[in-house]
Tab-separated table of C-alpha atoms in Angstrom:
chain	number	residue	atom	x	y	z
A	1	UNK	CA	110.565	89.536	157.082
A	2	UNK	CA	111.629	86.842	153.920
A	3	UNK	CA	109.161	87.167	150.827
A	4	UNK	CA	107.710	83.511	150.312
A	5	UNK	CA	105.653	84.758	147.488
A	6	UNK	CA	107.557	82.399	145.022
A	7	UNK	CA	106.431	79.230	147.543
A	8	UNK	CA	103.026	80.152	146.705
A	9	UNK	CA	103.673	78.507	142.800
A	10	UNK	CA	105.200	75.105	144.687
A	11	UNK	CA	102.369	75.192	147.248
A	12	UNK	CA	102.219	76.238	150.936
A	13	UNK	CA	101.290	74.272	153.879
A	14	UNK	CA	99.813	75.886	157.549
A	15	UNK	CA	101.315	73.603	160.239
A	16	UNK	CA	100.103	73.284	163.919
A	17	UNK	CA	102.483	71.696	166.044
A	18	UNK	CA	101.795	70.418	169.904
A	19	UNK	CA	104.075	69.502	172.853
A	20	UNK	CA	106.979	70.273	175.229
A	21	UNK	CA	110.115	71.265	173.202
A	22	UNK	CA	108.763	73.253	170.429
A	23	UNK	CA	111.255	76.483	170.156
A	24	UNK	CA	113.610	73.171	169.952
A	25	UNK	CA	111.773	71.901	167.280
A	26	UNK	CA	111.938	74.724	165.311
A	27	UNK	CA	115.119	74.948	165.504
A	28	UNK	CA	115.773	70.989	164.608
A	29	UNK	CA	113.490	72.101	161.344
A	30	UNK	CA	115.604	75.040	160.468
A	31	UNK	CA	119.312	73.115	160.686
A	32	UNK	CA	117.615	70.794	158.535
A	33	UNK	CA	117.174	73.134	155.460
A	34	UNK	CA	113.201	73.026	156.427
A	35	UNK	CA	112.039	77.030	155.905
A	36	UNK	CA	109.021	77.893	158.330
A	37	UNK	CA	107.848	81.503	158.525
A	38	UNK	CA	104.421	83.376	159.752
A	39	UNK	CA	105.325	81.636	163.239
A	40	UNK	CA	102.524	82.205	166.219
A	41	UNK	CA	102.247	80.941	169.190
A	42	UNK	CA	99.261	79.599	170.280
A	43	UNK	CA	99.713	79.140	174.668
A	44	UNK	CA	103.066	77.577	176.045
A	45	UNK	CA	102.633	74.029	174.135
A	46	UNK	CA	101.065	74.698	170.717
A	47	UNK	CA	102.512	77.213	167.689
A	48	UNK	CA	101.440	77.639	164.488
A	49	UNK	CA	103.714	78.060	160.875
A	50	UNK	CA	103.927	77.716	156.731
A	51	UNK	CA	106.402	75.699	155.697
A	52	UNK	CA	106.723	74.883	151.681
A	53	UNK	CA	104.792	71.743	150.402
A	54	UNK	CA	107.762	70.342	148.935
A	55	UNK	CA	109.332	70.179	152.514
A	56	UNK	CA	106.152	68.009	153.809
A	57	UNK	CA	107.738	64.607	153.819
A	58	UNK	CA	111.509	65.359	155.627
A	59	UNK	CA	108.870	67.239	158.262
A	60	UNK	CA	107.448	63.652	158.840
A	61	UNK	CA	110.323	62.468	159.297
A	62	UNK	CA	111.861	64.966	161.765
A	63	UNK	CA	108.240	64.395	163.899
A	64	UNK	CA	109.182	61.153	164.322
A	65	UNK	CA	110.102	60.217	168.257
A	66	UNK	CA	110.285	64.331	168.739
A	67	UNK	CA	107.606	64.018	171.253
A	68	UNK	CA	105.492	66.518	169.390
A	69	UNK	CA	102.130	66.218	167.244
A	70	UNK	CA	101.143	67.866	164.309
A	71	UNK	CA	98.240	68.911	162.479
A	72	UNK	CA	97.909	70.269	158.824
A	73	UNK	CA	95.460	72.787	158.927
A	74	UNK	CA	95.202	74.684	155.869
A	75	UNK	CA	97.046	74.127	152.258
A	76	UNK	CA	96.764	76.948	150.207
A	77	UNK	CA	98.988	77.701	146.645
A	78	UNK	CA	98.593	76.603	143.060
A	79	UNK	CA	98.533	73.407	143.000
A	80	UNK	CA	95.537	73.160	145.494
A	81	UNK	CA	93.997	75.351	143.547
A	82	UNK	CA	94.857	73.890	139.846
A	83	UNK	CA	92.944	70.891	142.208
A	84	UNK	CA	89.901	73.086	143.201
A	85	UNK	CA	89.606	74.284	139.835
A	86	UNK	CA	90.128	70.303	138.034
A	87	UNK	CA	87.151	69.632	140.598
A	88	UNK	CA	84.987	72.008	139.232
A	89	UNK	CA	86.475	72.187	135.712
A	90	UNK	CA	82.519	71.477	134.280
A	91	UNK	CA	81.466	74.923	136.638
A	92	UNK	CA	84.291	76.809	135.330
A	93	UNK	CA	84.419	75.284	131.426
A	94	UNK	CA	80.511	76.378	131.592
A	95	UNK	CA	81.360	79.991	132.399
A	96	UNK	CA	83.889	80.451	129.736
A	97	UNK	CA	81.638	78.635	127.416
A	98	UNK	CA	78.575	81.235	128.147
A	99	UNK	CA	81.347	83.886	127.626
A	100	UNK	CA	82.376	83.226	124.614
A	101	UNK	CA	78.619	82.385	123.267
A	102	UNK	CA	77.716	85.650	124.406
A	103	UNK	CA	80.921	87.695	122.806
A	104	UNK	CA	80.201	85.633	119.753
A	105	UNK	CA	76.429	86.377	119.206
A	106	UNK	CA	77.511	90.242	120.024
A	107	UNK	CA	79.791	90.296	117.226
A	108	UNK	CA	77.416	88.689	114.351
A	109	UNK	CA	74.620	90.618	112.676
A	110	UNK	CA	71.624	90.920	113.791
A	111	UNK	CA	69.801	93.573	112.138
A	112	UNK	CA	69.837	95.577	108.865
A	113	UNK	CA	67.699	98.697	108.834
A	114	UNK	CA	67.278	100.578	105.210
A	115	UNK	CA	65.725	104.158	105.120
A	116	UNK	CA	64.689	106.452	102.546
A	117	UNK	CA	64.191	103.795	99.810
A	118	UNK	CA	61.690	102.840	97.794
A	119	UNK	CA	60.603	99.066	97.974
A	120	UNK	CA	62.300	98.149	94.530
A	121	UNK	CA	65.663	100.135	95.612
A	122	UNK	CA	65.309	98.381	98.816
A	123	UNK	CA	65.607	95.025	97.708
A	124	UNK	CA	68.600	95.755	95.204
A	125	UNK	CA	69.976	96.884	97.922
A	126	UNK	CA	69.426	93.485	99.814
A	127	UNK	CA	70.287	91.736	96.809
A	128	UNK	CA	73.415	93.471	96.470
A	129	UNK	CA	74.628	93.313	100.447
A	130	UNK	CA	73.462	89.249	99.981
A	131	UNK	CA	76.003	89.226	97.352
A	132	UNK	CA	78.727	90.483	99.956
A	133	UNK	CA	77.827	88.215	102.602
A	134	UNK	CA	76.137	90.495	104.916
A	135	UNK	CA	73.028	88.649	106.172
A	136	UNK	CA	71.683	88.160	109.134
A	137	UNK	CA	73.581	85.539	111.917
A	138	UNK	CA	76.769	86.224	109.943
A	139	UNK	CA	80.224	87.290	112.001
A	140	UNK	CA	81.565	90.950	111.980
A	141	UNK	CA	84.590	89.847	112.411
A	142	UNK	CA	84.946	88.626	108.033
A	143	UNK	CA	82.673	91.720	107.029
A	144	UNK	CA	84.048	94.509	104.771
A	145	UNK	CA	85.034	97.395	106.228
A	146	UNK	CA	82.394	100.127	106.013
A	147	UNK	CA	83.927	102.489	103.482
A	148	UNK	CA	84.280	99.572	101.284
A	149	UNK	CA	80.592	98.845	101.389
A	150	UNK	CA	79.376	101.992	101.062
A	151	UNK	CA	81.453	102.306	97.565
A	152	UNK	CA	80.263	98.873	96.222
A	153	UNK	CA	76.431	99.516	96.921
A	154	UNK	CA	76.997	103.191	95.573
A	155	UNK	CA	79.101	101.568	92.175
A	156	UNK	CA	76.793	98.689	91.871
A	157	UNK	CA	72.828	100.327	92.358
A	158	UNK	CA	72.462	102.668	89.502
A	159	UNK	CA	69.155	104.079	91.466
A	160	UNK	CA	71.141	105.648	94.393
A	161	UNK	CA	73.617	108.622	94.490
A	162	UNK	CA	74.665	108.218	97.941
A	163	UNK	CA	74.272	105.975	100.905
A	164	UNK	CA	75.312	106.147	104.323
A	165	UNK	CA	76.340	103.022	106.373
A	166	UNK	CA	77.064	102.942	110.422
A	167	UNK	CA	76.962	99.620	112.364
A	168	UNK	CA	75.370	100.135	115.857
A	169	UNK	CA	75.978	97.110	118.056
A	170	UNK	CA	74.686	94.374	115.710
A	171	UNK	CA	72.848	96.526	113.267
A	172	UNK	CA	73.508	97.795	110.119
A	173	UNK	CA	72.019	100.984	109.413
A	174	UNK	CA	71.660	102.092	105.739
A	175	UNK	CA	70.428	106.037	104.805
A	176	UNK	CA	69.868	106.187	101.202
A	177	UNK	CA	69.724	109.351	99.028
A	178	UNK	CA	67.785	108.081	95.542
A	179	UNK	CA	68.804	109.420	92.394
A	180	UNK	CA	65.642	112.035	91.406
A	181	UNK	CA	64.789	113.756	87.904
A	182	UNK	CA	67.506	115.422	86.106
A	183	UNK	CA	68.420	119.202	87.364
A	184	UNK	CA	67.325	121.915	85.880
A	185	UNK	CA	69.863	123.173	83.622
A	186	UNK	CA	71.376	126.474	85.683
A	187	UNK	CA	70.859	129.691	83.608
A	188	UNK	CA	73.871	131.089	82.290
A	189	UNK	CA	74.452	134.678	81.201
A	190	UNK	CA	75.672	136.224	77.689
A	191	UNK	CA	78.106	134.286	76.379
A	192	UNK	CA	80.594	133.823	73.479
A	193	UNK	CA	81.933	130.481	72.285
A	194	UNK	CA	85.719	130.603	70.945
A	195	UNK	CA	88.447	128.208	70.067
A	196	UNK	CA	90.130	125.954	72.258
A	197	UNK	CA	92.808	125.210	69.884
A	198	UNK	CA	93.984	126.019	66.234
A	199	UNK	CA	91.808	123.769	64.203
A	200	UNK	CA	90.031	123.655	60.426
A	201	UNK	CA	86.410	123.873	61.057
A	202	UNK	CA	85.013	120.136	59.297
A	203	UNK	CA	80.925	120.240	61.220
A	204	UNK	CA	78.822	122.025	63.841
A	205	UNK	CA	76.013	122.143	66.034
A	206	UNK	CA	75.310	125.675	67.229
A	207	UNK	CA	71.629	126.003	69.174
A	208	UNK	CA	71.863	129.581	69.699
A	209	UNK	CA	74.130	132.456	68.723
A	210	UNK	CA	75.451	133.907	65.320
A	211	UNK	CA	78.502	132.190	63.931
A	212	UNK	CA	81.273	133.849	63.082
A	213	UNK	CA	83.357	131.191	60.794
A	214	UNK	CA	82.697	129.090	57.337
A	215	UNK	CA	83.293	125.187	57.522
A	216	UNK	CA	86.991	124.383	56.275
A	217	UNK	CA	88.055	127.455	57.747
A	218	UNK	CA	91.380	127.301	59.744
A	219	UNK	CA	90.910	128.918	63.102
A	220	UNK	CA	93.820	129.832	65.789
A	221	UNK	CA	93.410	129.237	69.559
A	222	UNK	CA	91.228	132.173	71.338
A	223	UNK	CA	89.137	133.187	67.667
A	224	UNK	CA	85.649	134.219	68.189
A	225	UNK	CA	83.306	131.068	66.807
A	226	UNK	CA	79.994	131.660	67.759
A	227	UNK	CA	78.610	135.186	68.948
A	228	UNK	CA	76.536	135.614	72.174
A	229	UNK	CA	74.095	138.170	70.071
A	230	UNK	CA	71.746	137.685	67.693
A	231	UNK	CA	69.488	140.672	65.303
A	232	UNK	CA	70.909	142.779	62.850
A	233	UNK	CA	72.237	146.398	63.099
A	234	UNK	CA	70.665	148.318	66.164
A	235	UNK	CA	68.496	145.313	66.438
A	236	UNK	CA	70.477	143.111	68.570
A	237	UNK	CA	69.784	141.251	71.887
A	238	UNK	CA	72.365	139.430	74.334
A	239	UNK	CA	72.112	135.967	74.391
A	240	UNK	CA	73.974	132.750	75.615
A	241	UNK	CA	75.696	131.249	72.936
A	242	UNK	CA	75.375	127.251	72.881
A	243	UNK	CA	76.424	124.412	70.857
A	244	UNK	CA	79.171	122.555	69.889
A	245	UNK	CA	81.903	123.325	66.688
A	246	UNK	CA	84.013	120.624	65.781
A	247	UNK	CA	87.314	120.602	64.182
A	248	UNK	CA	90.130	118.481	62.889
A	249	UNK	CA	93.232	118.951	65.334
A	250	UNK	CA	97.168	117.936	64.855
A	251	UNK	CA	99.356	116.305	67.405
A	252	UNK	CA	102.677	115.023	67.614
A	253	UNK	CA	103.324	112.990	70.517
A	254	UNK	CA	106.666	110.961	71.270
A	255	UNK	CA	106.509	107.721	73.539
A	256	UNK	CA	109.395	104.968	74.096
A	257	UNK	CA	108.890	101.266	74.834
A	258	UNK	CA	111.599	98.993	76.534
A	259	UNK	CA	111.875	96.011	74.377
A	260	UNK	CA	112.051	94.043	78.026
A	261	UNK	CA	110.391	94.942	81.448
A	262	UNK	CA	109.747	93.687	84.813
A	263	UNK	CA	107.173	93.948	86.788
A	264	UNK	CA	105.470	92.067	89.536
A	265	UNK	CA	101.855	90.577	89.485
A	266	UNK	CA	99.996	88.525	92.062
A	267	UNK	CA	99.702	84.534	91.740
A	268	UNK	CA	96.696	83.617	93.702
A	269	UNK	CA	98.439	82.463	96.393
A	270	UNK	CA	97.500	84.064	99.597
A	271	UNK	CA	97.705	83.365	103.237
A	272	UNK	CA	95.140	84.405	106.595
A	273	UNK	CA	96.334	84.810	110.121
A	274	UNK	CA	94.343	86.079	113.086
A	275	UNK	CA	95.298	87.890	115.819
A	276	UNK	CA	93.767	89.131	119.196
A	277	UNK	CA	95.563	92.243	120.149
A	278	UNK	CA	95.316	93.559	123.567
A	279	UNK	CA	97.055	96.952	123.879
A	280	UNK	CA	99.977	96.531	121.820
A	281	UNK	CA	100.318	92.427	122.010
A	282	UNK	CA	99.340	90.311	119.130
A	283	UNK	CA	98.634	86.712	120.013
A	284	UNK	CA	98.011	84.653	117.464
A	285	UNK	CA	95.274	82.282	116.922
A	286	UNK	CA	94.905	81.377	113.159
A	287	UNK	CA	97.737	80.477	110.656
A	288	UNK	CA	100.841	80.410	112.650
A	289	UNK	CA	104.458	79.764	111.481
A	290	UNK	CA	106.769	81.824	109.127
A	291	UNK	CA	105.671	83.811	106.111
A	292	UNK	CA	107.432	81.683	103.377
A	293	UNK	CA	106.823	84.490	100.769
A	294	UNK	CA	109.669	86.251	99.658
A	295	UNK	CA	107.829	88.941	97.862
A	296	UNK	CA	104.203	89.449	99.296
A	297	UNK	CA	101.493	92.718	99.707
A	298	UNK	CA	100.129	92.380	103.298
A	299	UNK	CA	96.326	93.917	103.938
A	300	UNK	CA	95.160	94.503	107.290
A	301	UNK	CA	91.834	94.817	108.895
A	302	UNK	CA	90.640	94.837	112.940
A	303	UNK	CA	87.309	94.685	114.086
A	304	UNK	CA	86.496	95.662	117.619
A	305	UNK	CA	85.213	92.943	120.036
A	306	UNK	CA	82.049	93.794	121.501
A	307	UNK	CA	79.876	92.526	124.829
A	308	UNK	CA	76.598	93.235	124.067
A	309	UNK	CA	76.830	96.573	123.272
A	310	UNK	CA	79.886	97.815	124.827
A	311	UNK	CA	82.851	97.276	122.947
A	312	UNK	CA	85.898	95.403	124.841
A	313	UNK	CA	89.489	96.678	124.761
A	314	UNK	CA	90.243	93.773	122.321
A	315	UNK	CA	90.174	93.455	118.372
A	316	UNK	CA	90.771	90.601	116.107
A	317	UNK	CA	93.757	91.145	113.426
A	318	UNK	CA	92.649	89.562	110.309
A	319	UNK	CA	96.329	89.770	108.374
A	320	UNK	CA	95.714	88.401	104.325
A	321	UNK	CA	99.217	88.049	102.521
A	322	UNK	CA	99.441	87.766	98.790
A	323	UNK	CA	102.292	86.319	97.279
A	324	UNK	CA	103.959	88.245	94.573
A	325	UNK	CA	106.223	87.562	91.565
A	326	UNK	CA	108.132	88.699	89.414
A	327	UNK	CA	107.422	88.501	86.041
A	328	UNK	CA	109.767	89.239	82.932
A	329	UNK	CA	107.808	90.469	79.708
A	330	UNK	CA	109.904	91.154	76.392
A	331	UNK	CA	108.802	92.311	72.893
A	332	UNK	CA	109.577	91.832	69.526
A	333	UNK	CA	110.409	95.012	67.683
A	334	UNK	CA	107.054	94.831	65.864
A	335	UNK	CA	105.336	94.473	69.086
A	336	UNK	CA	106.983	97.390	70.653
A	337	UNK	CA	105.740	99.754	67.992
A	338	UNK	CA	101.789	98.047	68.509
A	339	UNK	CA	102.519	98.838	72.263
A	340	UNK	CA	103.686	102.200	71.480
A	341	UNK	CA	100.927	103.171	69.297
A	342	UNK	CA	98.579	101.579	71.785
A	343	UNK	CA	99.861	103.879	75.033
A	344	UNK	CA	99.862	106.964	72.047
A	345	UNK	CA	96.523	106.489	71.191
A	346	UNK	CA	95.472	106.364	74.810
A	347	UNK	CA	96.709	109.303	75.405
A	348	UNK	CA	95.250	111.048	72.478
A	349	UNK	CA	91.668	110.039	73.964
A	350	UNK	CA	92.411	111.839	77.204
A	351	UNK	CA	93.292	114.935	75.651
A	352	UNK	CA	90.194	115.001	73.034
A	353	UNK	CA	87.484	114.127	75.768
A	354	UNK	CA	84.469	111.892	74.575
A	355	UNK	CA	83.190	113.751	71.490
A	356	UNK	CA	86.624	113.314	70.284
A	357	UNK	CA	87.503	110.754	67.847
A	358	UNK	CA	91.209	110.251	66.238
A	359	UNK	CA	90.786	110.028	62.049
A	360	UNK	CA	94.092	109.052	61.570
A	361	UNK	CA	97.544	108.599	62.566
A	362	UNK	CA	101.178	108.394	61.109
A	363	UNK	CA	104.390	107.524	62.736
A	364	UNK	CA	106.829	109.996	61.732
A	365	UNK	CA	109.974	108.225	63.051
A	366	UNK	CA	111.015	104.901	64.948
A	367	UNK	CA	114.259	104.620	66.493
A	368	UNK	CA	115.961	101.504	68.794
A	369	UNK	CA	118.429	102.362	70.884
A	370	UNK	CA	119.942	100.891	74.167
A	371	UNK	CA	116.968	98.295	74.603
A	372	UNK	CA	114.350	101.023	73.796
A	373	UNK	CA	111.759	101.632	70.671
A	374	UNK	CA	111.444	105.360	70.788
A	375	UNK	CA	108.253	106.185	68.210
A	376	UNK	CA	107.374	110.148	67.401
A	377	UNK	CA	103.643	109.913	66.201
A	378	UNK	CA	101.435	112.339	64.630
A	379	UNK	CA	97.864	111.765	65.011
A	380	UNK	CA	94.894	113.906	63.086
A	381	UNK	CA	91.910	114.463	65.529
A	382	UNK	CA	88.604	115.414	65.162
A	383	UNK	CA	87.000	117.143	68.192
A	384	UNK	CA	84.888	119.562	69.854
A	385	UNK	CA	87.112	122.966	69.709
A	386	UNK	CA	84.456	125.698	71.258
A	387	UNK	CA	84.102	126.680	74.877
A	388	UNK	CA	82.097	129.700	76.510
A	389	UNK	CA	83.454	132.724	77.306
A	390	UNK	CA	81.305	135.165	79.258
A	391	UNK	CA	80.355	138.534	77.303
A	392	UNK	CA	82.462	141.482	78.245
A	393	UNK	CA	80.586	145.094	78.575
A	394	UNK	CA	83.002	145.700	75.545
A	395	UNK	CA	81.473	143.097	73.796
A	396	UNK	CA	78.403	144.094	74.305
A	397	UNK	CA	78.571	147.497	72.539
C-alpha cells in the first residue's frame, strides 16, 4: 500500500460515494490524477475512500453529471488541526502560560536557611547574600555558582571559618562553622634553633633555651643558635628552644625588563547570550547574531530547569563574552629600571617572609641589549634566620 503520510501535512478528506457505477467512477478519478486510498465497500452502491484536500475541487467537477452522490465524512491533517487549535487557542495559550509560570516559580529562590551561626553572624551572612542578589523571589538562573557563593562568604565574613552551601529545590541551605577561641599551642618536644642561612646577627628575642652566639657575629647555615637545654654542668634540663633571631643577609638577583611589551586587557565591552539546552542541542533565546569581537574570553554557566522539586532534562545556558584588546606598553630606560627594581624587590620580600625587611639595595650592573634592560641588583635584608630542629640523642648526651 502506498504511504500517504505526506498527505497529512496538506490535509486528508474521507469521502463517501453512493450510486451506480462506482468502479467506473473511481477509475475516472485515477485517470484524472486524483489518488484515492483506503477504499472500502459498504454494500453494492456505497464506498468510502480518502483523497488529498487539495484535490477536492477537481473531485467536485468530476462528480457533476456522473449520477454519483458524495458526502464528506471526516477531515484530518495539519490544516484542520491548526483550525481546531486556533479555535481553542485561548485554552492552549492558558496551558502554556500555566506551565511557564510553574517552571518560573520552580526556579526561583523561596527559602534561605542558615544553621550553625549565632544571630550576629547570621545577620552578616544575610547582608552579604543581599549584596550578591541572593534573596527571596530572585531567579536561580542568574545566581552565582555554589562554589562562588561559598568562597565569597568565607572571604568577606571574618566570623566564619567554613560554610557549606547547598541548593535543594527552591531553598538555599547554609551550614556554618564559626571561629572559636584560638587553638592551644601544640606542645613540642625538646628542640634547638639553628640558622637557615649565612648572616650577621643584629638582634634577637629568645623565649627559652641557651644562646650560642653573640650580636654582630657572622653565622653559617645550619649553625646552632639557641640550644634546647638550660642549667649548668650536670644540672641541665632539655627544653623546647623558642624565639627569633634576626640577621643581616645578602642577596644578588638578576632581572630583565623588555622596553616594549604586548599584552591583552579587557576593555569593558561584553555580550550575553542565553540558550535552552536539550541534550546536544542549544536553542538560542536571547542574544542573537554573530560575535563581533575578534579577541574575547568566554564564560559559560549552566542552570538546571526544575518543575516543582524535579529536575527536567533541560538547562538554561548563560554565555558571557568579554572583549579583549591588545595593548602595547613602552618603557623608557629610566622606567624600565624602576620596573626591574620593583619586580626584584617583590621577589626578595617573598623570600624573607613577613618578619623580614629590606635594609638596602644597590644596582651592581645595568645593560641594555636587544630591546631589554638587564639589571643585577644586590639586596641587604634583615630577617629571622632561626628554625627549629628536634634534639637528637647525641645532642642530649
